[in-house]
Short mmCIF file of C-alpha atoms in Angstrom, two decimals:
data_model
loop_
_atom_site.label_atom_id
_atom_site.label_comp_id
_atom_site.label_asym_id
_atom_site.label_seq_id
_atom_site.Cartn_x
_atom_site.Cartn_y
_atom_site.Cartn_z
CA UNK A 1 124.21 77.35 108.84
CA UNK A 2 120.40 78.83 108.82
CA UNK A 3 119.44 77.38 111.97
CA UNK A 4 116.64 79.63 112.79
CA UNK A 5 117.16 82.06 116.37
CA UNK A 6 116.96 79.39 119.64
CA UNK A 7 116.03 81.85 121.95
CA UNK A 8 112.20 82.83 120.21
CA UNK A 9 109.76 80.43 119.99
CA UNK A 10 109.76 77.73 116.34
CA UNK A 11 106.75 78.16 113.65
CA UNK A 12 106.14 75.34 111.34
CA UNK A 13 107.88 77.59 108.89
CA UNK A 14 110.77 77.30 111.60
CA UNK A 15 110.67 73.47 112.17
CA UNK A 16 110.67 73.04 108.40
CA UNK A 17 113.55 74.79 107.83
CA UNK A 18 115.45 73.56 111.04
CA UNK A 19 114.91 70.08 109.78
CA UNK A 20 116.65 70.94 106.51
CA UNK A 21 119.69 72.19 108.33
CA UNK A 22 119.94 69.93 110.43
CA UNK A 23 119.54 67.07 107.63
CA UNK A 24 122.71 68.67 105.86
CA UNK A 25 124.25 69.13 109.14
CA UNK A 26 123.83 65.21 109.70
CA UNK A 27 125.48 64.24 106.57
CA UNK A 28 129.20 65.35 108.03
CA UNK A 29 128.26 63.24 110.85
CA UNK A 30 125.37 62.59 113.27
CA UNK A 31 127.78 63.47 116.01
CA UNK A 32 127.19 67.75 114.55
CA UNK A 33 123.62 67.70 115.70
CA UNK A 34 123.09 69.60 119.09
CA UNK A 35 122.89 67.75 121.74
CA UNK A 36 120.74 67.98 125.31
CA UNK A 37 122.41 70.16 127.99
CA UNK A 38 125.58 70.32 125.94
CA UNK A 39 127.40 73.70 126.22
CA UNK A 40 127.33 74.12 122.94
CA UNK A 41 124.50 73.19 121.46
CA UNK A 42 122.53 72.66 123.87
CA UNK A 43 120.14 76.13 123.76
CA UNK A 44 119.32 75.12 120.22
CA UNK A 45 118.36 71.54 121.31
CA UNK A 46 116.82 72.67 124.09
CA UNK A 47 114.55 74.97 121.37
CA UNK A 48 114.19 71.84 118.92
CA UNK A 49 111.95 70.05 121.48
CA UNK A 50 110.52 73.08 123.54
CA UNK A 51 107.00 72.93 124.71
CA UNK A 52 106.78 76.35 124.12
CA UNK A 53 107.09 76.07 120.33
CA UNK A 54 103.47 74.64 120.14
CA UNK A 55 101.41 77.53 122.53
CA UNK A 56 100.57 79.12 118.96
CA UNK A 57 99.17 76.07 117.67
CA UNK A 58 96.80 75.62 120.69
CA UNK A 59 96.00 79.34 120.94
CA UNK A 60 92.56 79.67 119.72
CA UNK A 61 92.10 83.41 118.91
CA UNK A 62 93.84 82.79 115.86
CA UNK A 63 92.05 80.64 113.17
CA UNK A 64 91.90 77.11 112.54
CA UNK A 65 92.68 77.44 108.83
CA UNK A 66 95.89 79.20 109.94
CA UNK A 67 97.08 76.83 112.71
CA UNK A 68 95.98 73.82 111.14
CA UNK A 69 98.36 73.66 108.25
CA UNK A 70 101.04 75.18 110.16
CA UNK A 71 101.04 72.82 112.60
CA UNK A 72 100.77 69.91 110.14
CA UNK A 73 104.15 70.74 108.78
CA UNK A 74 105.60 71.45 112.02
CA UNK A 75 105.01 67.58 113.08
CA UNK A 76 105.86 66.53 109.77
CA UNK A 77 109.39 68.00 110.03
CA UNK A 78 109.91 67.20 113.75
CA UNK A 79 109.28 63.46 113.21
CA UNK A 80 112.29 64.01 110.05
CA UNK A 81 114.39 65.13 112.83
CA UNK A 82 113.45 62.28 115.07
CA UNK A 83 114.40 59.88 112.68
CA UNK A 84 117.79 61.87 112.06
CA UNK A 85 118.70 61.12 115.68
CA UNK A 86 116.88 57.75 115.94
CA UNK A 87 119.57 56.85 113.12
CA UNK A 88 122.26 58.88 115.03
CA UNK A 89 121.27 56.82 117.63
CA UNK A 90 121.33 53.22 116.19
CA UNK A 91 125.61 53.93 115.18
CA UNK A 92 125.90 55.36 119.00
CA UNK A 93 126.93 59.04 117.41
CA UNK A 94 123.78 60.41 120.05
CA UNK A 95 122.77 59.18 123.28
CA UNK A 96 119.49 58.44 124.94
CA UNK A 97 118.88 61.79 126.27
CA UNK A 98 118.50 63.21 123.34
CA UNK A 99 116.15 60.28 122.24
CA UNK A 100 113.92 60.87 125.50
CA UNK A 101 113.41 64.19 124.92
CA UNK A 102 112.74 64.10 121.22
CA UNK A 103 109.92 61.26 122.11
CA UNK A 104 108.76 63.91 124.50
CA UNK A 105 108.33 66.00 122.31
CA UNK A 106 106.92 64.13 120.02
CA UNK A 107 104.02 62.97 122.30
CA UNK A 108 103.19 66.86 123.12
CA UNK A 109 102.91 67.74 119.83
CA UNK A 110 100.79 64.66 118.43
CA UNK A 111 98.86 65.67 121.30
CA UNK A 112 97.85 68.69 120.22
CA UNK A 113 97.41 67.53 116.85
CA UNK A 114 94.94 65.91 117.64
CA UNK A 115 93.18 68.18 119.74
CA UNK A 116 93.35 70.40 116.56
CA UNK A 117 91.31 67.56 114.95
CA UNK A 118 89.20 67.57 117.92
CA UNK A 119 88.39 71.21 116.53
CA UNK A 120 88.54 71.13 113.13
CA UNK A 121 85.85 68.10 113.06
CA UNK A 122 82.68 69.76 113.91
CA UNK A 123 83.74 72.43 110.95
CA UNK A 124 83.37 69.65 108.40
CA UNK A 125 79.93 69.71 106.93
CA UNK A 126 78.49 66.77 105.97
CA UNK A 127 76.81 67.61 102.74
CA UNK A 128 80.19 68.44 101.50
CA UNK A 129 81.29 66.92 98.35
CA UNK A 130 84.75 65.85 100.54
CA UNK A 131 83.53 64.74 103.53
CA UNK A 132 84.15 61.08 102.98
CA UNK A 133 87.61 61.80 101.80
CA UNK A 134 88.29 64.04 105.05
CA UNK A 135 86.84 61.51 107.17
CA UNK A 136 89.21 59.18 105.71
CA UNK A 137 92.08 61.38 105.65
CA UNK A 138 91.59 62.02 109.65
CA UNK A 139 90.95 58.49 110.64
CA UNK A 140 94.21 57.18 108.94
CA UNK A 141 95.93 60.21 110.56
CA UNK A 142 94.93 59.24 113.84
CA UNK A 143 95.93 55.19 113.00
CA UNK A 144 99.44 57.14 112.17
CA UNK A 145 98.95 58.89 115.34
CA UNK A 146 98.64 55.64 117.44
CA UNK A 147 101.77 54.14 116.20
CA UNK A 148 103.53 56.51 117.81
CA UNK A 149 102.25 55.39 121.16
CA UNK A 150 102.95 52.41 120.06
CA UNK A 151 106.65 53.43 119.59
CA UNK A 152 107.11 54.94 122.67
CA UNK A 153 105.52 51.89 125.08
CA UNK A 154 107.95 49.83 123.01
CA UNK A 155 110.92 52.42 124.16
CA UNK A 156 110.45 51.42 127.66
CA UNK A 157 111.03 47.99 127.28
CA UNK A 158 114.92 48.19 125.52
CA UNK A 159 116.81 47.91 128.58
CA UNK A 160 119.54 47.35 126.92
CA UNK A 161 119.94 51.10 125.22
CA UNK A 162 117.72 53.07 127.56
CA UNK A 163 119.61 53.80 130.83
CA UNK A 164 116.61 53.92 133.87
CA UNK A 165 117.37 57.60 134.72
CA UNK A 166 116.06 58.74 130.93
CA UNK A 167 113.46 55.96 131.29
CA UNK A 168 112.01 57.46 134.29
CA UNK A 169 112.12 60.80 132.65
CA UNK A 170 110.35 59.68 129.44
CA UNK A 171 107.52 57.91 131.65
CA UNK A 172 107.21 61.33 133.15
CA UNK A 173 106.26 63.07 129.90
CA UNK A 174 104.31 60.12 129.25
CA UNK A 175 102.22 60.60 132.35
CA UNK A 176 101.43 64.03 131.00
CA UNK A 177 99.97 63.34 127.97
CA UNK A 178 99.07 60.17 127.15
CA UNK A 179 95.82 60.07 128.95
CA UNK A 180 94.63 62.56 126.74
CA UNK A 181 95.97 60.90 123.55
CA UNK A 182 94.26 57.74 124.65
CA UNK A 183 91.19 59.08 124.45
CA UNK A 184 91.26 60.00 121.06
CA UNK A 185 93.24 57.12 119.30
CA UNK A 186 91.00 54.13 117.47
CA UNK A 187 89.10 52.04 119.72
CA UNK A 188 91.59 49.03 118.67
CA UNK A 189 94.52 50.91 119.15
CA UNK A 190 93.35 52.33 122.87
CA UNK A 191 92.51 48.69 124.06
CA UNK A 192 96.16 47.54 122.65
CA UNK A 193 97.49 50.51 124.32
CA UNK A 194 95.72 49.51 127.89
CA UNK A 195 96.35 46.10 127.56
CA UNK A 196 100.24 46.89 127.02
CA UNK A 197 100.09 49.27 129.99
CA UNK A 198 98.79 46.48 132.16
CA UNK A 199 102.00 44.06 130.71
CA UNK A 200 104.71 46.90 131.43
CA UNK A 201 103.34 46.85 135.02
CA UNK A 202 103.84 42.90 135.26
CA UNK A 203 107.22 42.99 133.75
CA UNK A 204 109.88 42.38 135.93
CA UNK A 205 112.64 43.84 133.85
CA UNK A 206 111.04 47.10 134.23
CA UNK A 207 111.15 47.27 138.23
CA UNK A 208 113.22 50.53 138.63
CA UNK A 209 110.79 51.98 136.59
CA UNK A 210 107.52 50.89 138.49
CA UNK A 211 106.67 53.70 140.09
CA UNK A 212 105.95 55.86 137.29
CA UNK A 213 104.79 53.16 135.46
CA UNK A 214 102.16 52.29 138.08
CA UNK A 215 100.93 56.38 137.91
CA UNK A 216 100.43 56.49 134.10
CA UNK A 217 98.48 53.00 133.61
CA UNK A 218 96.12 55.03 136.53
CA UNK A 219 96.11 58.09 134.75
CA UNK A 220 95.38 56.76 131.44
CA UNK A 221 92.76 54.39 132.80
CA UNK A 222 90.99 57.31 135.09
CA UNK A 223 90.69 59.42 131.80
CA UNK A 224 89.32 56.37 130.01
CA UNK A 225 87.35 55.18 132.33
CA UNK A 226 86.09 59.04 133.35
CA UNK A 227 85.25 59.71 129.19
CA UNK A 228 82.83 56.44 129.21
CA UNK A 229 80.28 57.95 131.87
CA UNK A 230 77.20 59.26 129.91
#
């Protein structure tokens, strides 16, 4: 059907175009979209949400003005294909794996988006014409960017079509990058994002998920709390 190769690593070129596929392939039924550690689809699954796909973006022998773009459309097309299984999802064609590790995904890669920001910002002069509009352009990025913390701290509180095995798992990825993406959301959105970490802990609902819950509201608060010393 086009689906690029599953066993090389996914440009943005390569997300875009997987997204299209996989679009089409949706339309005969959301039950044709590969599927986590099935045996036969699960390689190209496995591909659609590798870490590995984003080393290139974060590689930084290569330019900015390359990687930048590139990357831009590959988390504009992943978040397509998120919503392709999200609605998958809602008519029980997919199952929670496959939303877990499409979150997880997700998180890595706005992760390094915005430590591409992080890089691009001090490139931005400020005599230039655009620097307003860029400014603007990046801050209501990063809003964007918070919602889908937002999203995912939401996840972990629907009980009802999360199993606690995939809940764990999620928290896990969590753990590894949201004290990072913390850091860099709006000020509002990281106090919302604290104060909602600190609720999760309280809520009994969520005991068989403590444990890992317990870890990340440390981590994220350490990395906080370690970025406001002078």
């Amino acid at each position: 059907l086009g689906l690029p190769a599953y066993d090389r690593l996914w440009s943005g070129d390569d997300m875009v175009k997987a997204e299209k596929v996989l679009t089409l392939v949706s339309q005969k039924g959301y039950r044709q979209l590969p599927r986590y550690k099935s045996e036969r689809s699960g390689k190209a699954f496995d591909r659609l949400t590798s870490a590995q796909n984003l080393e290139f973006f974060k590689d930084r022998t290569f330019p900015l003005n390359a990687r930048f773009p590139l990357l831009i459309n590959y988390y504009e097309s992943s978040n397509k294909v998120c919503k392709l299984y999200l609605a998958g999802f809602l008519k029980n064609d997919v199952t929670d794996s496959e939303m877990v590790e499409l979150l997880g995904a997700q998180l890595r890669s706005t992760l390094v988006l915005l430590e591409i920001v992080d890089e691009f910002l001090p490139t931005i002069k400020k005599d230039d014409p655009k620097y307003q509009v860029r400014m603007q352009g990046l801050d209501q990025m990063k809003r964007g960017l918070a919602s889908v913390v937002a999203g995912g701290l939401k996840t972990l509180t629907e009980r009802e079509s999360y199993r606690a095995s995939e809940l764990v798992r999620l928290v896990g990825y969590m753990q590894e990058t949201l004290p990072q993406i913390v850091l860099r959301l709006p000020d509002g959105s990281r106090k919302e994002t604290l104060f909602r970490l600190d609720n999760l802990q309280d809520d009994p609902a969520l005991k068989d998920i403590q444990p890992g819950l317990r870890e990340l509201r440390s981590k994220v608060k350490a990395a906080v709390e370690k970025a406001s010393i002078p």
